Amino acid sequence: GRQGRWQKCLSLNKIVWKVKHNKKDLLGDSGLLNVIAATYLKMGDCNKALEEHERSLSIVRKTEGLILLFQILGTGINIHLELGDFKNALVKAEELYNKAKDSDAKNYIGVSLKLFGMIYLYKNQFEKSTKNLYRSLTIREELNDEGAIGSSYFSIAKLHYKTKEYSKALEYINRAI
């Protein structure tokens, strides 16, 4: 089943890590550790996911790999959300947003706003969630990024469902499909 597939993925990534681990390829190492962290997250092992994420983050910070840093921060935010650790999720979301804004990486500004929206949704801060999710959607629509737009629609549907606005939730889930 699903768990077995993720276990195979994890095993293969660990083999690649053992073969490839190289202090001269910090971007490769941090990227692979991020994949391993994300795989642990999919498997539901959030503590192991966090451990690998922190290793990945400490390595990427030694590089100029800004896009990879954005991706690793996103993984970390999702791990902290799963753990219910909103404080650290917000810290990483703020870092992602600020670095994306400083480098004018509009797509990652959109990502960070969506993640802010989800953090506030989990904290039942619906006004802040609404503001961030819709700002994210606007950016994603400007960029014409269909996959990201669909992801925003899905998140907005979750927001409306949680606020018992079921007709709006249905509207956005249909847009997401």
mmCIF file with all atom_site columns, C-alpha atoms in Angstrom:
data_model
loop_
_atom_site.group_PDB
_atom_site.id
_atom_site.type_symbol
_atom_site.label_atom_id
_atom_site.label_alt_id
_atom_site.label_comp_id
_atom_site.label_asym_id
_atom_site.label_entity_id
_atom_site.label_seq_id
_atom_site.pdbx_PDB_ins_code
_atom_site.Cartn_x
_atom_site.Cartn_y
_atom_site.Cartn_z
_atom_site.occupancy
_atom_site.B_iso_or_equiv
_atom_site.pdbx_formal_charge
_atom_site.auth_seq_id
_atom_site.auth_comp_id
_atom_site.auth_asym_id
_atom_site.auth_atom_id
_atom_site.pdbx_PDB_model_num
ATOM 1   C CA . GLY A 1 1   ? 0.000   0.000  0.000   1.00 0.00 ? 1   GLY A CA 1
ATOM 2   C CA . ARG A 1 2   ? 0.798   3.642  0.364   1.00 0.00 ? 2   ARG A CA 1
ATOM 3   C CA . GLN A 1 3   ? 3.071   3.210  3.391   1.00 0.00 ? 3   GLN A CA 1
ATOM 4   C CA . GLY A 1 4   ? 5.109   0.550  1.606   1.00 0.00 ? 4   GLY A CA 1
ATOM 5   C CA . ARG A 1 5   ? 5.631   2.835  -1.374  1.00 0.00 ? 5   ARG A CA 1
ATOM 6   C CA . TRP A 1 6   ? 6.953   5.625  0.862   1.00 0.00 ? 6   TRP A CA 1
ATOM 7   C CA . GLN A 1 7   ? 9.191   3.125  2.681   1.00 0.00 ? 7   GLN A CA 1
ATOM 8   C CA . LYS A 1 8   ? 10.698  2.050  -0.664  1.00 0.00 ? 8   LYS A CA 1
ATOM 9   C CA . CYS A 1 9   ? 11.206  5.691  -1.603  1.00 0.00 ? 9   CYS A CA 1
ATOM 10  C CA . LEU A 1 10  ? 12.911  6.350  1.723   1.00 0.00 ? 10  LEU A CA 1
ATOM 11  C CA . SER A 1 11  ? 15.161  3.289  1.349   1.00 0.00 ? 11  SER A CA 1
ATOM 12  C CA . LEU A 1 12  ? 16.228  4.340  -2.145  1.00 0.00 ? 12  LEU A CA 1
ATOM 13  C CA . ASN A 1 13  ? 16.938  7.899  -1.016  1.00 0.00 ? 13  ASN A CA 1
ATOM 14  C CA . LYS A 1 14  ? 19.052  6.631  1.877   1.00 0.00 ? 14  LYS A CA 1
ATOM 15  C CA . ILE A 1 15  ? 21.061  4.458  -0.545  1.00 0.00 ? 15  ILE A CA 1
ATOM 16  C CA . VAL A 1 16  ? 21.584  7.460  -2.817  1.00 0.00 ? 16  VAL A CA 1
ATOM 17  C CA . TRP A 1 17  ? 22.646  9.489  0.249   1.00 0.00 ? 17  TRP A CA 1
ATOM 18  C CA . LYS A 1 18  ? 25.280  6.907  1.240   1.00 0.00 ? 18  LYS A CA 1
ATOM 19  C CA . VAL A 1 19  ? 26.670  6.765  -2.303  1.00 0.00 ? 19  VAL A CA 1
ATOM 20  C CA . LYS A 1 20  ? 26.450  10.458 -3.089  1.00 0.00 ? 20  LYS A CA 1
ATOM 21  C CA . HIS A 1 21  ? 27.119  12.217 0.224   1.00 0.00 ? 21  HIS A CA 1
ATOM 22  C CA . ASN A 1 22  ? 29.911  14.591 -0.586  1.00 0.00 ? 22  ASN A CA 1
ATOM 23  C CA . LYS A 1 23  ? 31.031  17.616 1.373   1.00 0.00 ? 23  LYS A CA 1
ATOM 24  C CA . LYS A 1 24  ? 31.797  19.397 -1.915  1.00 0.00 ? 24  LYS A CA 1
ATOM 25  C CA . ASP A 1 25  ? 28.182  19.161 -3.122  1.00 0.00 ? 25  ASP A CA 1
ATOM 26  C CA . LEU A 1 26  ? 26.343  20.958 -0.355  1.00 0.00 ? 26  LEU A CA 1
ATOM 27  C CA . LEU A 1 27  ? 23.330  21.773 -2.554  1.00 0.00 ? 27  LEU A CA 1
ATOM 28  C CA . GLY A 1 28  ? 22.977  18.130 -3.568  1.00 0.00 ? 28  GLY A CA 1
ATOM 29  C CA . ASP A 1 29  ? 23.305  16.950 0.018   1.00 0.00 ? 29  ASP A CA 1
ATOM 30  C CA . SER A 1 30  ? 20.795  19.446 1.395   1.00 0.00 ? 30  SER A CA 1
ATOM 31  C CA . GLY A 1 31  ? 18.353  18.774 -1.445  1.00 0.00 ? 31  GLY A CA 1
ATOM 32  C CA . LEU A 1 32  ? 18.471  15.027 -0.891  1.00 0.00 ? 32  LEU A CA 1
ATOM 33  C CA . LEU A 1 33  ? 18.029  15.446 2.868   1.00 0.00 ? 33  LEU A CA 1
ATOM 34  C CA . ASN A 1 34  ? 14.993  17.630 2.117   1.00 0.00 ? 34  ASN A CA 1
ATOM 35  C CA . VAL A 1 35  ? 13.503  14.827 0.013   1.00 0.00 ? 35  VAL A CA 1
ATOM 36  C CA . ILE A 1 36  ? 14.177  12.386 2.856   1.00 0.00 ? 36  ILE A CA 1
ATOM 37  C CA . ALA A 1 37  ? 12.530  14.784 5.348   1.00 0.00 ? 37  ALA A CA 1
ATOM 38  C CA . ALA A 1 38  ? 9.493   15.171 3.080   1.00 0.00 ? 38  ALA A CA 1
ATOM 39  C CA . THR A 1 39  ? 9.269   11.381 2.731   1.00 0.00 ? 39  THR A CA 1
ATOM 40  C CA . TYR A 1 40  ? 9.298   10.913 6.505   1.00 0.00 ? 40  TYR A CA 1
ATOM 41  C CA . LEU A 1 41  ? 6.542   13.540 6.689   1.00 0.00 ? 41  LEU A CA 1
ATOM 42  C CA . LYS A 1 42  ? 4.446   11.604 4.147   1.00 0.00 ? 42  LYS A CA 1
ATOM 43  C CA . MET A 1 43  ? 5.014   8.466  6.229   1.00 0.00 ? 43  MET A CA 1
ATOM 44  C CA . GLY A 1 44  ? 3.769   10.265 9.353   1.00 0.00 ? 44  GLY A CA 1
ATOM 45  C CA . ASP A 1 45  ? 7.108   10.210 11.185  1.00 0.00 ? 45  ASP A CA 1
ATOM 46  C CA . CYS A 1 46  ? 7.226   13.923 11.963  1.00 0.00 ? 46  CYS A CA 1
ATOM 47  C CA . ASN A 1 47  ? 10.055  13.710 14.494  1.00 0.00 ? 47  ASN A CA 1
ATOM 48  C CA . LYS A 1 48  ? 12.376  11.999 12.016  1.00 0.00 ? 48  LYS A CA 1
ATOM 49  C CA . ALA A 1 49  ? 11.174  14.420 9.322   1.00 0.00 ? 49  ALA A CA 1
ATOM 50  C CA . LEU A 1 50  ? 12.097  17.365 11.557  1.00 0.00 ? 50  LEU A CA 1
ATOM 51  C CA . GLU A 1 51  ? 15.523  15.889 12.308  1.00 0.00 ? 51  GLU A CA 1
ATOM 52  C CA . GLU A 1 52  ? 16.345  15.461 8.595   1.00 0.00 ? 52  GLU A CA 1
ATOM 53  C CA . HIS A 1 53  ? 14.853  18.873 7.796   1.00 0.00 ? 53  HIS A CA 1
ATOM 54  C CA . GLU A 1 54  ? 17.112  20.584 10.332  1.00 0.00 ? 54  GLU A CA 1
ATOM 55  C CA . ARG A 1 55  ? 20.157  18.801 8.856   1.00 0.00 ? 55  ARG A CA 1
ATOM 56  C CA . SER A 1 56  ? 19.111  19.902 5.385   1.00 0.00 ? 56  SER A CA 1
ATOM 57  C CA . LEU A 1 57  ? 18.503  23.479 6.507   1.00 0.00 ? 57  LEU A CA 1
ATOM 58  C CA . SER A 1 58  ? 21.876  23.756 8.263   1.00 0.00 ? 58  SER A CA 1
ATOM 59  C CA . ILE A 1 59  ? 23.662  22.605 5.085   1.00 0.00 ? 59  ILE A CA 1
ATOM 60  C CA . VAL A 1 60  ? 21.755  24.826 2.632   1.00 0.00 ? 60  VAL A CA 1
ATOM 61  C CA . ARG A 1 61  ? 22.458  27.870 4.814   1.00 0.00 ? 61  ARG A CA 1
ATOM 62  C CA . LYS A 1 62  ? 26.168  27.402 3.953   1.00 0.00 ? 62  LYS A CA 1
ATOM 63  C CA . THR A 1 63  ? 25.394  27.922 0.256   1.00 0.00 ? 63  THR A CA 1
ATOM 64  C CA . GLU A 1 64  ? 23.982  30.540 -2.097  1.00 0.00 ? 64  GLU A CA 1
ATOM 65  C CA . GLY A 1 65  ? 21.145  28.143 -3.081  1.00 0.00 ? 65  GLY A CA 1
ATOM 66  C CA . LEU A 1 66  ? 18.226  30.488 -2.529  1.00 0.00 ? 66  LEU A CA 1
ATOM 67  C CA . ILE A 1 67  ? 15.591  28.482 -4.430  1.00 0.00 ? 67  ILE A CA 1
ATOM 68  C CA . LEU A 1 68  ? 16.564  25.321 -2.553  1.00 0.00 ? 68  LEU A CA 1
ATOM 69  C CA . LEU A 1 69  ? 16.425  27.268 0.712   1.00 0.00 ? 69  LEU A CA 1
ATOM 70  C CA . PHE A 1 70  ? 12.869  28.328 -0.185  1.00 0.00 ? 70  PHE A CA 1
ATOM 71  C CA . GLN A 1 71  ? 11.911  24.694 -0.812  1.00 0.00 ? 71  GLN A CA 1
ATOM 72  C CA . ILE A 1 72  ? 13.524  23.461 2.392   1.00 0.00 ? 72  ILE A CA 1
ATOM 73  C CA . LEU A 1 73  ? 11.810  26.180 4.443   1.00 0.00 ? 73  LEU A CA 1
ATOM 74  C CA . GLY A 1 74  ? 8.491   25.128 2.883   1.00 0.00 ? 74  GLY A CA 1
ATOM 75  C CA . THR A 1 75  ? 9.089   21.522 3.919   1.00 0.00 ? 75  THR A CA 1
ATOM 76  C CA . GLY A 1 76  ? 9.965   22.675 7.430   1.00 0.00 ? 76  GLY A CA 1
ATOM 77  C CA . ILE A 1 77  ? 6.802   24.757 7.689   1.00 0.00 ? 77  ILE A CA 1
ATOM 78  C CA . ASN A 1 78  ? 4.710   21.727 6.720   1.00 0.00 ? 78  ASN A CA 1
ATOM 79  C CA . ILE A 1 79  ? 6.509   19.577 9.295   1.00 0.00 ? 79  ILE A CA 1
ATOM 80  C CA . HIS A 1 80  ? 5.935   22.158 12.037  1.00 0.00 ? 80  HIS A CA 1
ATOM 81  C CA . LEU A 1 81  ? 2.262   22.388 11.025  1.00 0.00 ? 81  LEU A CA 1
ATOM 82  C CA . GLU A 1 82  ? 1.897   18.613 11.354  1.00 0.00 ? 82  GLU A CA 1
ATOM 83  C CA . LEU A 1 83  ? 3.507   18.793 14.787  1.00 0.00 ? 83  LEU A CA 1
ATOM 84  C CA . GLY A 1 84  ? 1.191   21.639 15.819  1.00 0.00 ? 84  GLY A CA 1
ATOM 85  C CA . ASP A 1 85  ? 4.256   23.843 16.350  1.00 0.00 ? 85  ASP A CA 1
ATOM 86  C CA . PHE A 1 86  ? 2.803   27.075 14.989  1.00 0.00 ? 86  PHE A CA 1
ATOM 87  C CA . LYS A 1 87  ? 5.506   29.264 16.523  1.00 0.00 ? 87  LYS A CA 1
ATOM 88  C CA . ASN A 1 88  ? 8.319   27.659 14.518  1.00 0.00 ? 88  ASN A CA 1
ATOM 89  C CA . ALA A 1 89  ? 6.100   27.362 11.433  1.00 0.00 ? 89  ALA A CA 1
ATOM 90  C CA . LEU A 1 90  ? 5.575   31.145 11.598  1.00 0.00 ? 90  LEU A CA 1
ATOM 91  C CA . VAL A 1 91  ? 9.294   31.830 12.093  1.00 0.00 ? 91  VAL A CA 1
ATOM 92  C CA . LYS A 1 92  ? 10.153  29.818 8.977   1.00 0.00 ? 92  LYS A CA 1
ATOM 93  C CA . ALA A 1 93  ? 7.257   31.326 7.004   1.00 0.00 ? 93  ALA A CA 1
ATOM 94  C CA . GLU A 1 94  ? 8.500   34.820 7.879   1.00 0.00 ? 94  GLU A CA 1
ATOM 95  C CA . GLU A 1 95  ? 12.007  33.914 6.741   1.00 0.00 ? 95  GLU A CA 1
ATOM 96  C CA . LEU A 1 96  ? 10.656  32.453 3.497   1.00 0.00 ? 96  LEU A CA 1
ATOM 97  C CA . TYR A 1 97  ? 8.491   35.515 2.844   1.00 0.00 ? 97  TYR A CA 1
ATOM 98  C CA . ASN A 1 98  ? 11.267  38.024 3.604   1.00 0.00 ? 98  ASN A CA 1
ATOM 99  C CA . LYS A 1 99  ? 13.899  36.257 1.509   1.00 0.00 ? 99  LYS A CA 1
ATOM 100 C CA . ALA A 1 100 ? 11.436  35.770 -1.367  1.00 0.00 ? 100 ALA A CA 1
ATOM 101 C CA . LYS A 1 101 ? 10.449  39.436 -1.191  1.00 0.00 ? 101 LYS A CA 1
ATOM 102 C CA . ASP A 1 102 ? 14.095  40.573 -1.053  1.00 0.00 ? 102 ASP A CA 1
ATOM 103 C CA . SER A 1 103 ? 14.906  38.533 -4.161  1.00 0.00 ? 103 SER A CA 1
ATOM 104 C CA . ASP A 1 104 ? 11.629  39.404 -5.934  1.00 0.00 ? 104 ASP A CA 1
ATOM 105 C CA . ALA A 1 105 ? 10.748  35.703 -6.242  1.00 0.00 ? 105 ALA A CA 1
ATOM 106 C CA . LYS A 1 106 ? 7.012   36.235 -6.767  1.00 0.00 ? 106 LYS A CA 1
ATOM 107 C CA . ASN A 1 107 ? 6.174   32.535 -6.911  1.00 0.00 ? 107 ASN A CA 1
ATOM 108 C CA . TYR A 1 108 ? 7.751   31.978 -3.485  1.00 0.00 ? 108 TYR A CA 1
ATOM 109 C CA . ILE A 1 109 ? 6.063   35.074 -2.107  1.00 0.00 ? 109 ILE A CA 1
ATOM 110 C CA . GLY A 1 110 ? 2.838   33.327 -3.163  1.00 0.00 ? 110 GLY A CA 1
ATOM 111 C CA . VAL A 1 111 ? 3.988   30.088 -1.520  1.00 0.00 ? 111 VAL A CA 1
ATOM 112 C CA . SER A 1 112 ? 4.824   31.862 1.731   1.00 0.00 ? 112 SER A CA 1
ATOM 113 C CA . LEU A 1 113 ? 1.489   33.690 1.818   1.00 0.00 ? 113 LEU A CA 1
ATOM 114 C CA . LYS A 1 114 ? -0.357  30.401 1.283   1.00 0.00 ? 114 LYS A CA 1
ATOM 115 C CA . LEU A 1 115 ? 1.643   28.827 4.109   1.00 0.00 ? 115 LEU A CA 1
ATOM 116 C CA . PHE A 1 116 ? 0.881   31.805 6.370   1.00 0.00 ? 116 PHE A CA 1
ATOM 117 C CA . GLY A 1 117 ? -2.777  31.287 5.488   1.00 0.00 ? 117 GLY A CA 1
ATOM 118 C CA . MET A 1 118 ? -2.608  27.620 6.454   1.00 0.00 ? 118 MET A CA 1
ATOM 119 C CA . ILE A 1 119 ? -0.811  28.361 9.726   1.00 0.00 ? 119 ILE A CA 1
ATOM 120 C CA . TYR A 1 120 ? -3.489  30.884 10.674  1.00 0.00 ? 120 TYR A CA 1
ATOM 121 C CA . LEU A 1 121 ? -6.198  28.457 9.562   1.00 0.00 ? 121 LEU A CA 1
ATOM 122 C CA . TYR A 1 122 ? -4.840  25.811 11.955  1.00 0.00 ? 122 TYR A CA 1
ATOM 123 C CA . LYS A 1 123 ? -4.713  28.475 14.685  1.00 0.00 ? 123 LYS A CA 1
ATOM 124 C CA . ASN A 1 124 ? -8.370  29.389 13.977  1.00 0.00 ? 124 ASN A CA 1
ATOM 125 C CA . GLN A 1 125 ? -7.323  32.932 13.078  1.00 0.00 ? 125 GLN A CA 1
ATOM 126 C CA . PHE A 1 126 ? -9.678  33.057 10.122  1.00 0.00 ? 126 PHE A CA 1
ATOM 127 C CA . GLU A 1 127 ? -9.325  36.731 9.230   1.00 0.00 ? 127 GLU A CA 1
ATOM 128 C CA . LYS A 1 128 ? -5.537  36.441 8.901   1.00 0.00 ? 128 LYS A CA 1
ATOM 129 C CA . SER A 1 129 ? -5.931  33.146 7.074   1.00 0.00 ? 129 SER A CA 1
ATOM 130 C CA . THR A 1 130 ? -8.376  34.664 4.588   1.00 0.00 ? 130 THR A CA 1
ATOM 131 C CA . LYS A 1 131 ? -6.142  37.682 3.921   1.00 0.00 ? 131 LYS A CA 1
ATOM 132 C CA . ASN A 1 132 ? -3.053  35.551 3.236   1.00 0.00 ? 132 ASN A CA 1
ATOM 133 C CA . LEU A 1 133 ? -4.765  32.828 1.208   1.00 0.00 ? 133 LEU A CA 1
ATOM 134 C CA . TYR A 1 134 ? -6.447  35.324 -1.107  1.00 0.00 ? 134 TYR A CA 1
ATOM 135 C CA . ARG A 1 135 ? -3.232  37.385 -1.483  1.00 0.00 ? 135 ARG A CA 1
ATOM 136 C CA . SER A 1 136 ? -1.442  34.188 -2.428  1.00 0.00 ? 136 SER A CA 1
ATOM 137 C CA . LEU A 1 137 ? -4.131  33.334 -4.969  1.00 0.00 ? 137 LEU A CA 1
ATOM 138 C CA . THR A 1 138 ? -3.843  36.798 -6.551  1.00 0.00 ? 138 THR A CA 1
ATOM 139 C CA . ILE A 1 139 ? -0.082  36.381 -7.044  1.00 0.00 ? 139 ILE A CA 1
ATOM 140 C CA . ARG A 1 140 ? -0.498  32.883 -8.433  1.00 0.00 ? 140 ARG A CA 1
ATOM 141 C CA . GLU A 1 141 ? -3.147  34.108 -10.870 1.00 0.00 ? 141 GLU A CA 1
ATOM 142 C CA . GLU A 1 142 ? -0.826  36.938 -11.991 1.00 0.00 ? 142 GLU A CA 1
ATOM 143 C CA . LEU A 1 143 ? 1.864   34.324 -12.647 1.00 0.00 ? 143 LEU A CA 1
ATOM 144 C CA . ASN A 1 144 ? -0.680  32.069 -14.406 1.00 0.00 ? 144 ASN A CA 1
ATOM 145 C CA . ASP A 1 145 ? 0.645   29.069 -12.439 1.00 0.00 ? 145 ASP A CA 1
ATOM 146 C CA . GLU A 1 146 ? -2.203  26.573 -12.836 1.00 0.00 ? 146 GLU A CA 1
ATOM 147 C CA . GLY A 1 147 ? -0.897  24.025 -10.342 1.00 0.00 ? 147 GLY A CA 1
ATOM 148 C CA . ALA A 1 148 ? -0.321  26.663 -7.686  1.00 0.00 ? 148 ALA A CA 1
ATOM 149 C CA . ILE A 1 149 ? -3.722  28.231 -8.411  1.00 0.00 ? 149 ILE A CA 1
ATOM 150 C CA . GLY A 1 150 ? -5.357  24.833 -7.864  1.00 0.00 ? 150 GLY A CA 1
ATOM 151 C CA . SER A 1 151 ? -3.461  24.412 -4.603  1.00 0.00 ? 151 SER A CA 1
ATOM 152 C CA . SER A 1 152 ? -4.650  27.857 -3.469  1.00 0.00 ? 152 SER A CA 1
ATOM 153 C CA . TYR A 1 153 ? -8.235  26.987 -4.376  1.00 0.00 ? 153 TYR A CA 1
ATOM 154 C CA . PHE A 1 154 ? -7.970  23.817 -2.297  1.00 0.00 ? 154 PHE A CA 1
ATOM 155 C CA . SER A 1 155 ? -6.609  25.752 0.701   1.00 0.00 ? 155 SER A CA 1
ATOM 156 C CA . ILE A 1 156 ? -9.351  28.370 0.373   1.00 0.00 ? 156 ILE A CA 1
ATOM 157 C CA . ALA A 1 157 ? -11.911 25.548 0.250   1.00 0.00 ? 157 ALA A CA 1
ATOM 158 C CA . LYS A 1 158 ? -10.482 24.225 3.548   1.00 0.00 ? 158 LYS A CA 1
ATOM 159 C CA . LEU A 1 159 ? -10.810 27.717 5.046   1.00 0.00 ? 159 LEU A CA 1
ATOM 160 C CA . HIS A 1 160 ? -14.458 28.055 4.011   1.00 0.00 ? 160 HIS A CA 1
ATOM 161 C CA . TYR A 1 161 ? -15.233 24.545 5.211   1.00 0.00 ? 161 TYR A CA 1
ATOM 162 C CA . LYS A 1 162 ? -13.698 25.268 8.608   1.00 0.00 ? 162 LYS A CA 1
ATOM 163 C CA . THR A 1 163 ? -15.700 28.511 8.877   1.00 0.00 ? 163 THR A CA 1
ATOM 164 C CA . LYS A 1 164 ? -18.857 26.565 7.952   1.00 0.00 ? 164 LYS A CA 1
ATOM 165 C CA . GLU A 1 165 ? -19.282 28.440 4.654   1.00 0.00 ? 165 GLU A CA 1
ATOM 166 C CA . TYR A 1 166 ? -20.082 25.205 2.859   1.00 0.00 ? 166 TYR A CA 1
ATOM 167 C CA . SER A 1 167 ? -21.306 26.675 -0.432  1.00 0.00 ? 167 SER A CA 1
ATOM 168 C CA . LYS A 1 168 ? -18.059 28.663 -0.799  1.00 0.00 ? 168 LYS A CA 1
ATOM 169 C CA . ALA A 1 169 ? -16.051 25.590 0.201   1.00 0.00 ? 169 ALA A CA 1
ATOM 170 C CA . LEU A 1 170 ? -17.779 23.588 -2.529  1.00 0.00 ? 170 LEU A CA 1
ATOM 171 C CA . GLU A 1 171 ? -17.222 26.390 -5.051  1.00 0.00 ? 171 GLU A CA 1
ATOM 172 C CA . TYR A 1 172 ? -13.469 26.438 -4.394  1.00 0.00 ? 172 TYR A CA 1
ATOM 173 C CA . ILE A 1 173 ? -13.077 22.670 -4.266  1.00 0.00 ? 173 ILE A CA 1
ATOM 174 C CA . ASN A 1 174 ? -14.737 22.511 -7.679  1.00 0.00 ? 174 ASN A CA 1
ATOM 175 C CA . ARG A 1 175 ? -12.352 25.168 -8.968  1.00 0.00 ? 175 ARG A CA 1
ATOM 176 C CA . ALA A 1 176 ? -9.447  23.157 -7.595  1.00 0.00 ? 176 ALA A CA 1
ATOM 177 C CA . ILE A 1 177 ? -10.368 20.032 -9.529  1.00 0.00 ? 177 ILE A CA 1
#
